[in-house]
Coordinates of C-alpha atoms in Angstrom, one line a residue:
M556 CA -23.0 -4.5 38.2
K557 CA -19.5 -4.0 36.8
K558 CA -18.7 -6.5 34.1
N559 CA -15.3 -8.1 33.7
W560 CA -14.6 -8.9 30.1
G561 CA -11.2 -10.5 30.7
L562 CA -9.3 -7.5 29.4
S563 CA -6.4 -5.7 31.1
S564 CA -8.3 -3.4 33.5
G565 CA -7.9 -3.0 37.2
H566 CA -7.2 -6.2 39.2
A567 CA -9.1 -8.6 36.9
R568 CA -7.8 -12.1 37.1
P569 CA -6.0 -13.1 33.8
F570 CA -7.5 -16.6 33.6
G571 CA -10.6 -16.2 35.7
D572 CA -12.9 -15.0 33.0
R573 CA -13.1 -16.4 29.5
R574 CA -15.7 -14.0 28.0
W575 CA -13.0 -12.3 26.0
L576 CA -12.9 -15.5 23.9
L577 CA -16.2 -14.6 22.1
P578 CA -14.9 -11.4 20.4
F579 CA -11.6 -13.0 19.9
L580 CA -13.1 -15.9 18.0
A581 CA -15.5 -13.5 16.2
S582 CA -12.5 -11.5 14.9
L583 CA -10.9 -14.7 13.6
L584 CA -14.1 -15.7 11.8
V585 CA -14.5 -12.2 10.3
T586 CA -10.9 -12.3 9.1
A587 CA -11.3 -15.6 7.4
T588 CA -14.5 -14.3 5.8
L589 CA -12.7 -11.1 4.6
L590 CA -9.9 -13.2 3.0
L591 CA -12.2 -15.6 1.2
A592 CA -14.3 -12.7 0.0
A593 CA -11.3 -10.9 -1.3
A594 CA -10.1 -14.1 -3.1
C595 CA -13.5 -14.6 -4.7
G596 CA -13.9 -10.9 -5.6
L597 CA -17.0 -10.4 -3.5
F598 CA -15.7 -7.0 -2.4
S599 CA -15.5 -5.8 -6.0
P600 CA -18.9 -5.3 -7.6
P601 CA -19.9 -5.5 -11.2
Y602 CA -20.2 -2.0 -12.7
P603 CA -22.8 -2.5 -15.4
G604 CA -23.2 1.2 -16.1
G605 CA -19.6 1.8 -17.3
A606 CA -16.9 4.0 -15.9
G607 CA -19.2 6.7 -14.8
D608 CA -21.3 4.4 -12.6
A609 CA -18.2 2.6 -11.4
A610 CA -17.1 5.8 -9.6
L611 CA -20.4 5.9 -7.6
F612 CA -21.6 2.4 -7.0
D613 CA -19.7 -0.1 -5.0
V614 CA -22.4 -2.5 -3.8
V615 CA -22.0 -6.2 -3.2
S616 CA -25.0 -8.2 -4.3
L617 CA -24.8 -11.8 -3.2
A618 CA -28.0 -12.6 -5.1
D619 CA -26.1 -11.8 -8.4
W620 CA -23.1 -14.0 -7.5
D621 CA -22.7 -17.0 -9.8
D622 CA -20.5 -19.7 -8.3
G623 CA -20.1 -21.3 -11.7
G624 CA -19.1 -18.3 -13.7
G625 CA -15.9 -17.2 -12.0
S626 CA -13.5 -18.9 -14.5
S627 CA -13.3 -18.6 -18.2
S628 CA -11.9 -22.1 -18.3
G629 CA -14.9 -23.6 -16.6
G630 CA -12.8 -25.3 -14.0
G631 CA -12.9 -25.0 -10.2
A632 CA -10.8 -22.8 -8.0
P633 CA -7.8 -25.2 -7.6
F634 CA -7.4 -25.2 -11.4
V635 CA -7.6 -21.4 -11.5
E636 CA -5.0 -21.1 -8.7
A637 CA -2.7 -23.5 -10.4
G638 CA -2.9 -21.6 -13.7
I639 CA -2.2 -18.3 -12.0
K640 CA 0.7 -19.8 -10.0
N641 CA 2.4 -21.2 -13.1
R642 CA 1.9 -17.9 -15.0
L643 CA 3.3 -15.8 -12.1
L644 CA 6.3 -18.0 -11.5
E645 CA 7.1 -18.0 -15.2
D646 CA 7.0 -14.2 -15.2
N647 CA 9.4 -14.1 -12.2
A648 CA 11.7 -16.6 -13.8
A649 CA 11.8 -14.5 -17.0
S650 CA 12.8 -11.5 -14.9
D651 CA 15.6 -13.3 -13.1
D652 CA 18.0 -12.6 -16.0
D653 CA 17.4 -8.8 -15.5
D654 CA 18.5 -9.2 -11.8
E655 CA 21.9 -10.8 -12.5
N656 CA 23.7 -7.4 -12.5
P657 CA 21.3 -5.1 -10.5
D658 CA 24.0 -2.4 -10.0
D659 CA 23.5 -1.0 -13.4
A660 CA 21.8 -3.3 -15.9
A661 CA 18.4 -3.0 -14.3
V662 CA 18.5 0.7 -14.1
N663 CA 20.0 1.4 -17.5
S664 CA 18.4 -1.3 -19.6
D665 CA 16.3 -0.1 -22.5
D666 CA 13.7 -2.5 -24.0
S667 CA 12.0 -0.4 -26.6
D668 CA 9.6 -3.2 -27.5
A669 CA 8.2 -3.5 -23.9
E670 CA 4.9 -1.9 -23.1
P671 CA 5.4 1.0 -20.6
P672 CA 4.2 0.1 -17.1
R673 CA 1.0 1.0 -15.5
I674 CA 0.6 1.8 -11.8
A675 CA -2.5 1.3 -9.6
Y676 CA -2.9 3.7 -6.8
L677 CA -5.0 3.3 -3.6
L678 CA -5.5 6.8 -2.0
E679 CA -6.9 6.6 1.5
G680 CA -8.4 9.2 3.7
T681 CA -10.7 9.8 6.7
K682 CA -13.0 12.5 8.0
G683 CA -12.1 15.9 6.5
D684 CA -9.7 14.5 3.9
G685 CA -11.9 14.9 0.9
L686 CA -10.3 18.0 -0.5
R687 CA -6.8 16.8 0.3
M688 CA -7.5 13.6 -1.7
R689 CA -8.7 15.7 -4.7
R690 CA -5.4 17.7 -4.6
T691 CA -3.3 14.6 -4.3
L692 CA -5.2 12.8 -7.1
Q693 CA -4.6 15.8 -9.4
A694 CA -0.9 15.7 -8.6
I695 CA -0.4 12.0 -9.3
Y696 CA -2.9 11.6 -12.1
H697 CA -1.9 10.0 -15.4
P698 CA -4.3 8.4 -18.0
R699 CA -2.2 5.3 -18.1
N700 CA -2.7 4.5 -14.4
Q701 CA -5.6 3.2 -12.3
Y702 CA -6.9 5.0 -9.1
I703 CA -9.1 3.8 -6.3
L704 CA -10.2 6.4 -3.7
H705 CA -11.3 5.3 -0.2
L706 CA -12.7 7.5 2.5
D707 CA -13.2 5.4 5.6
L708 CA -16.4 5.0 7.5
E709 CA -15.5 7.8 9.9
A710 CA -16.0 10.3 7.1
P711 CA -19.6 11.5 6.8
P712 CA -21.6 10.2 3.9
R713 CA -21.9 13.8 2.5
E714 CA -18.1 14.0 2.1
R715 CA -17.9 10.6 0.4
I716 CA -20.7 11.6 -2.0
D717 CA -19.0 14.9 -2.8
L718 CA -15.8 13.1 -3.7
A719 CA -17.7 10.7 -5.9
M720 CA -19.6 13.5 -7.6
Y721 CA -16.3 15.3 -8.2
V722 CA -14.9 12.2 -10.0
K723 CA -18.0 11.7 -11.9
G724 CA -18.2 15.3 -13.0
D725 CA -14.6 15.6 -14.2
P726 CA -14.5 15.3 -18.0
M727 CA -11.0 13.6 -18.1
F728 CA -12.0 11.0 -15.5
S729 CA -15.2 10.3 -17.3
Q730 CA -13.4 10.0 -20.7
V731 CA -10.6 7.7 -19.5
G732 CA -12.6 5.8 -16.8
N733 CA -9.6 5.0 -14.6
V734 CA -10.7 6.6 -11.3
R735 CA -13.0 4.7 -8.9
V736 CA -14.5 5.8 -5.5
I737 CA -15.4 3.1 -3.0
A738 CA -18.9 4.3 -2.1
K739 CA -19.3 2.2 1.1
G740 CA -16.4 3.1 3.3
N741 CA -14.6 0.5 5.4
L742 CA -13.9 1.0 9.1
V743 CA -10.2 1.4 9.5
T744 CA -8.6 1.2 13.0
Y745 CA -5.2 2.8 13.6
K746 CA -2.5 0.0 13.9
G747 CA -5.2 -2.6 13.3
P748 CA -5.7 -5.3 10.6
T749 CA -8.6 -3.4 9.1
M750 CA -6.0 -1.3 7.1
V751 CA -4.7 -4.6 5.6
A752 CA -8.3 -5.6 4.8
C753 CA -8.8 -2.2 3.1
T754 CA -5.7 -2.8 0.9
L755 CA -6.8 -6.3 -0.1
H756 CA -10.3 -4.9 -0.8
A757 CA -8.8 -2.5 -3.4
V758 CA -6.6 -5.2 -4.9
A759 CA -9.7 -7.4 -5.3
I760 CA -11.5 -4.7 -7.1
L761 CA -8.6 -4.2 -9.5
L762 CA -8.4 -8.0 -10.2
K763 CA -12.1 -8.6 -10.6
E764 CA -12.5 -5.7 -13.0
G765 CA -9.7 -7.1 -15.1
L766 CA -7.8 -3.8 -15.1
Q767 CA -4.3 -3.5 -16.5
W768 CA -1.6 -2.6 -14.0
D769 CA 1.9 -3.7 -13.1
W770 CA 2.6 -2.2 -9.6
F771 CA 0.3 -1.2 -6.8
I772 CA 1.0 1.8 -4.5
N773 CA -0.9 2.8 -1.4
L774 CA -0.9 6.5 -0.3
S775 CA -2.7 8.4 2.4
A776 CA -4.2 11.9 2.2
S777 CA -1.1 13.2 4.1
D778 CA 1.3 11.9 1.3
Y779 CA 2.3 14.0 -1.7
P780 CA 4.4 13.3 -4.8
L781 CA 7.9 14.9 -5.3
M782 CA 8.0 14.3 -9.0
A783 CA 5.7 13.9 -12.0
Q784 CA 4.2 10.6 -13.1
D785 CA 6.2 10.9 -16.4
D786 CA 9.4 10.7 -14.3
I787 CA 8.2 7.7 -12.4
L788 CA 6.8 5.8 -15.4
H789 CA 9.9 6.6 -17.4
V790 CA 12.3 5.1 -14.8
F791 CA 10.2 2.1 -14.0
S792 CA 9.9 1.3 -17.8
S793 CA 13.5 0.1 -17.6
L794 CA 13.2 -1.9 -14.4
P795 CA 12.2 -5.6 -14.1
R796 CA 8.5 -5.9 -13.5
N797 CA 9.0 -8.5 -10.7
L798 CA 10.5 -6.1 -8.1
N799 CA 8.5 -5.4 -4.9
F800 CA 9.5 -2.2 -3.1
I801 CA 8.7 -2.8 0.6
E802 CA 10.8 -1.8 3.6
H803 CA 11.4 -4.9 5.7
F804 CA 13.6 -6.2 8.4
R805 CA 13.4 -8.9 11.1
L806 CA 11.2 -8.2 14.0
S807 CA 13.4 -7.9 17.1
G808 CA 14.2 -6.1 20.3
W809 CA 11.4 -4.2 22.0
K810 CA 9.0 -4.7 19.1
V811 CA 8.8 -8.5 19.8
N812 CA 7.4 -7.8 23.3
I813 CA 5.2 -4.8 22.4
R814 CA 3.8 -6.1 19.1
A815 CA 4.2 -9.8 18.6
K816 CA 3.4 -11.3 22.0
P817 CA 0.3 -9.4 23.0
I818 CA -3.1 -10.5 21.7
V819 CA -5.3 -7.6 20.6
L820 CA -8.8 -7.2 19.3
D821 CA -9.7 -4.8 16.5
P822 CA -13.3 -3.7 17.1
G823 CA -13.4 -2.5 13.4
L824 CA -13.7 -6.1 12.3
Y825 CA -17.1 -6.7 14.0
L826 CA -18.5 -3.3 15.1
S827 CA -19.9 -0.4 13.0
K828 CA -18.4 2.3 15.3
K829 CA -14.7 3.1 15.6
F830 CA -12.9 2.2 18.8
D831 CA -9.2 1.8 19.6
L832 CA -7.6 -1.6 19.7
T833 CA -8.4 -3.6 22.8
M834 CA -5.5 -5.4 24.6
T835 CA -6.3 -8.7 26.2
T836 CA -4.6 -10.1 29.2
E837 CA -3.3 -13.1 27.3
R838 CA 0.1 -13.3 25.6
R839 CA 1.4 -15.8 23.0
E840 CA 4.7 -17.3 22.0
L841 CA 6.5 -16.4 18.8
P842 CA 5.6 -18.6 15.8
T843 CA 8.1 -21.4 14.8
S844 CA 6.8 -22.2 11.3
F845 CA 7.5 -18.7 9.9
K846 CA 9.7 -15.7 10.8
L847 CA 8.3 -12.3 11.6
Y848 CA 9.3 -9.2 9.7
T849 CA 8.3 -5.5 10.0
G850 CA 8.8 -2.3 8.1
S851 CA 6.8 0.5 6.5
A852 CA 3.1 0.4 5.9
W853 CA 3.7 2.1 2.5
I854 CA 4.4 -0.2 -0.3
M855 CA 4.9 -0.6 -4.1
L856 CA 4.0 -4.2 -4.8
T857 CA 3.7 -6.1 -8.1
K858 CA 0.5 -7.5 -9.5
S859 CA 1.9 -11.0 -9.4
F860 CA 2.8 -10.8 -5.7
L861 CA -0.6 -9.4 -4.8
E862 CA -2.4 -12.1 -6.8
Y863 CA -0.4 -14.5 -4.7
C864 CA -1.7 -12.8 -1.6
I865 CA -5.3 -13.1 -2.8
W866 CA -5.1 -16.6 -4.2
G867 CA -2.6 -18.0 -1.7
W868 CA -2.0 -21.3 -3.5
D869 CA 0.3 -22.6 -0.7
N870 CA -1.9 -21.1 2.0
L871 CA 0.8 -18.9 3.5
P872 CA -1.0 -15.6 2.9
R873 CA -4.2 -17.0 4.5
N874 CA -2.4 -18.3 7.5
L875 CA -0.5 -15.1 8.1
L876 CA -3.6 -13.0 7.7
M877 CA -5.3 -14.9 10.5
Y878 CA -2.2 -14.5 12.6
Y879 CA -1.9 -10.8 12.0
V880 CA -5.6 -10.2 12.8
N881 CA -4.6 -10.0 16.5
F882 CA -1.3 -8.3 16.0
I883 CA -0.4 -4.7 16.9
S884 CA 0.6 -2.6 13.8
S885 CA -0.2 -5.4 11.4
P886 CA -0.1 -3.0 8.4
E887 CA 3.7 -2.8 9.1
G888 CA 4.2 -6.5 9.1
Y889 CA 1.7 -8.5 7.1
F890 CA 3.1 -8.1 3.6
Q891 CA 6.7 -8.1 4.8
T892 CA 6.2 -11.4 6.5
V893 CA 4.4 -12.9 3.5
I894 CA 7.1 -12.0 1.0
C895 CA 10.1 -12.9 3.2
N896 CA 8.6 -16.3 4.0
S897 CA 7.7 -17.1 0.4
D898 CA 10.3 -19.1 -1.6
D899 CA 8.8 -17.8 -4.8
F900 CA 8.9 -14.0 -4.0
R901 CA 11.6 -13.6 -1.4
G902 CA 14.2 -12.7 -4.0
T903 CA 12.0 -9.9 -5.4
A904 CA 11.9 -7.8 -2.3
V905 CA 13.7 -4.4 -2.4
G906 CA 14.0 -2.8 1.1
H907 CA 12.7 0.7 0.4
D908 CA 9.1 2.2 0.5
L909 CA 9.8 5.0 -2.0
H910 CA 9.0 7.6 0.6
Y911 CA 10.9 10.4 2.3
I912 CA 9.9 10.2 5.9
A913 CA 11.6 12.2 8.7
W914 CA 12.1 10.5 12.1
D915 CA 13.4 11.5 15.5
Y916 CA 16.6 9.8 16.5
P917 CA 16.2 7.2 17.8
P918 CA 13.1 6.7 15.6
K919 CA 9.8 7.1 17.4
Q920 CA 6.4 5.5 16.4
H921 CA 5.2 8.6 14.5
P922 CA 7.0 10.4 11.7
L923 CA 7.7 14.1 12.0
I924 CA 5.5 16.6 10.2
L925 CA 7.2 17.9 7.1
S926 CA 7.6 21.6 6.4
M927 CA 9.5 24.1 4.2
K928 CA 12.8 23.4 6.0
D929 CA 12.6 19.7 4.9
L930 CA 12.2 20.4 1.2
N931 CA 15.9 20.1 0.3
K932 CA 16.2 16.8 2.1
M933 CA 13.1 15.5 0.3
V934 CA 14.5 16.4 -3.1
K935 CA 18.0 15.0 -2.4
S936 CA 16.5 11.7 -1.2
G937 CA 15.4 10.8 -4.7
A938 CA 12.1 9.4 -3.3
P939 CA 9.0 9.9 -5.5
F940 CA 6.8 10.5 -2.5
A941 CA 7.0 12.1 1.0
R942 CA 4.9 12.1 4.2
K943 CA 3.5 13.5 6.5
F944 CA 2.3 16.9 5.3
P945 CA -0.2 19.1 7.2
K946 CA -3.3 20.3 5.3
D947 CA -2.7 23.0 2.7
D948 CA 0.8 23.8 4.0
K949 CA 2.8 26.2 2.0
V950 CA 5.4 23.5 1.3
L951 CA 2.8 21.8 -0.9
D952 CA 2.4 25.0 -2.9
K953 CA 6.2 25.1 -3.4
I954 CA 6.3 21.5 -4.5
D955 CA 3.5 22.2 -7.0
R956 CA 5.4 25.2 -8.4
E957 CA 9.0 24.0 -8.5
L958 CA 8.8 20.2 -8.7
L959 CA 5.5 19.4 -10.4
H960 CA 5.0 22.6 -12.4
R961 CA 1.4 22.3 -11.5
S962 CA -1.1 25.1 -11.1
E963 CA -3.9 25.0 -8.5
G964 CA -6.8 22.8 -9.5
R965 CA -5.0 21.3 -12.5
F966 CA -3.2 18.0 -13.3
T967 CA 0.5 17.7 -13.2
P968 CA 1.5 18.2 -16.8
G969 CA 3.1 15.5 -18.9
A970 CA 3.6 14.3 -22.4
W971 CA 0.0 13.1 -22.5
C972 CA -1.3 16.6 -22.2
D973 CA -2.1 17.4 -25.8
G974 CA -3.8 20.8 -25.6
S975 CA -2.6 24.3 -26.2
S976 CA -1.4 26.4 -23.2
E977 CA -1.9 29.7 -25.0
G978 CA -3.7 32.3 -23.0
G979 CA -3.2 30.3 -19.8
A980 CA -5.3 27.4 -20.9
D981 CA -4.8 24.0 -19.3
P982 CA -3.0 21.8 -21.8
C983 CA -4.2 18.7 -19.9
L984 CA -7.8 19.3 -20.9
S985 CA -6.9 17.4 -24.1
R986 CA -5.4 13.9 -23.9
G987 CA -2.7 12.6 -26.2
E988 CA -0.6 9.5 -26.3
D989 CA -0.2 8.1 -22.8
S990 CA 2.7 5.8 -23.5
V991 CA 5.1 8.6 -24.3
F992 CA 6.9 10.4 -21.4
E993 CA 8.8 13.6 -21.0
P994 CA 11.1 12.9 -18.0
G995 CA 12.6 15.8 -16.1
P996 CA 15.0 16.3 -13.2
G997 CA 12.8 14.0 -11.0
A998 CA 13.7 11.1 -13.3
E999 CA 17.4 11.6 -12.7
R1000 CA 16.8 11.7 -8.9
L1001 CA 14.7 8.6 -9.0
R1002 CA 17.3 6.8 -11.2
G1003 CA 19.9 7.6 -8.6
L1004 CA 17.8 6.1 -5.8
M1005 CA 17.1 3.0 -7.9
K1006 CA 20.8 2.5 -8.5
K1007 CA 21.4 2.5 -4.8
V1008 CA 18.5 0.2 -3.7
L1009 CA 19.1 -2.3 -6.5
S1010 CA 22.8 -2.6 -5.8
W1011 CA 24.0 -5.9 -4.4
D1012 CA 25.4 -4.2 -1.3
Y1013 CA 22.0 -2.9 -0.5
R1014 CA 19.8 -5.8 -1.4
N1015 CA 22.2 -8.3 0.4
G1016 CA 20.3 -7.5 3.6
S1017 CA 16.9 -8.3 2.1
C1018 CA 14.9 -10.8 4.1
S1019 CA 18.0 -11.5 6.2
S1020 CA 18.9 -11.2 9.9
L1021 CA 20.5 -7.8 9.3
A1022 CA 19.1 -4.9 11.1
Y1023 CA 17.8 -1.7 9.3
D1024 CA 18.5 1.9 10.1
Q1025 CA 15.4 3.9 9.3
T1026 CA 17.2 7.2 9.5
K1027 CA 20.0 6.2 7.1
R1028 CA 17.7 3.9 5.1
D1029 CA 20.3 1.1 5.0
W1030 CA 21.2 -2.3 6.5
Y1031 CA 23.7 -2.9 9.3
V1032 CA 25.0 -5.8 11.4
P1033 CA 23.4 -5.6 14.9
K1034 CA 25.7 -5.7 17.8
S1035 CA 26.0 -9.0 19.7
K1036 CA 24.6 -9.1 23.2
G1037 CA 27.6 -11.0 24.4

């Protein structure tokens, strides 16, 4: 007998069968559980064996969880959240003075007493991406940063084990202890909320481990850097630490009907096998208590903002996470909507994702595949990263040679590489001071980009009703419909 699950198939009656409610309610329950688990740090396991074991074992043990040991102050969660809120808002207020003249002061300021920044990277991949992730990791590695690698559940266990063994066996990773592999992959559905859950999972690990970092960047296996970490860290050393780089603009036009009004189910939230998003026959009205924003799924967010997303002291991140669990392309809207509806963080948003991405005109849903003909445009953009690249394309070899000065199988060199290069030896086999940088041409390109995106003319459109041109990477006033 053919079953009708209340989904959009054939001539099924839209209100005649309510059996779609069960998976719908299940998805809401799972989402709430994911958020609470992330806030409590349940996704992030203790690593009793040190850095080496941390690369291999990512197992949650509920039996070892102690409800009373989560706060050094001995207080409950409300007191912890209040303390974090006060600290983060004080940090944002302290950075406001740096933003008074963003055209040049933020870019050219030089605080020699400030500790250089640290960046936490989440590098994500799927089946067949293990070797690509190794290459990207080598290209973006710096001892000062933190790295979390995630191969989703679609990748076979052997590939995940090989990646973990590579990290465990590398002498530099073992010495520094700043690379972690999530051993139990999460199921990630394209355009579904499971990508947001994966990002929050990585953030929860960073927070529970007490690791030092200032900004968080997510990259996929099809991303690649266009400059060395020395360039990036040098430029960001002179920027206010409260800036969140996230492409964002108001959800409008066809995206309202295609993304906001349908109700979808992500099977990745409650099944162990990957399926596409399922569209229900029901539709919903736009929310009235918050405004919807969209943008790029690729972000560079501050630790303070992501702590807010985890703790959610005013409940906005939790409410929005439950809303976006049934939203198409939620990775392109969740963080945008949180930051633009938050009074505390709205002013910290910078409308750029730090990527060079080529689009058709008018922009389609999928970025173009980059090749050798795009290299000059990538360089001129000043962006530190680009996507999408095909596997082992010759343009990546050219980027390694001319932009990163990196040899195959080696790290991108920087001031931290303290070894001798005589006889063709790898100078990065020996580690020196990681707070000293040797900026190159990439730093000048990135500084030029920062001067543009931090200017008042550019940031004036942030979290406003202005539209955004993805091809020109700039704001504009939309035409009236009258």
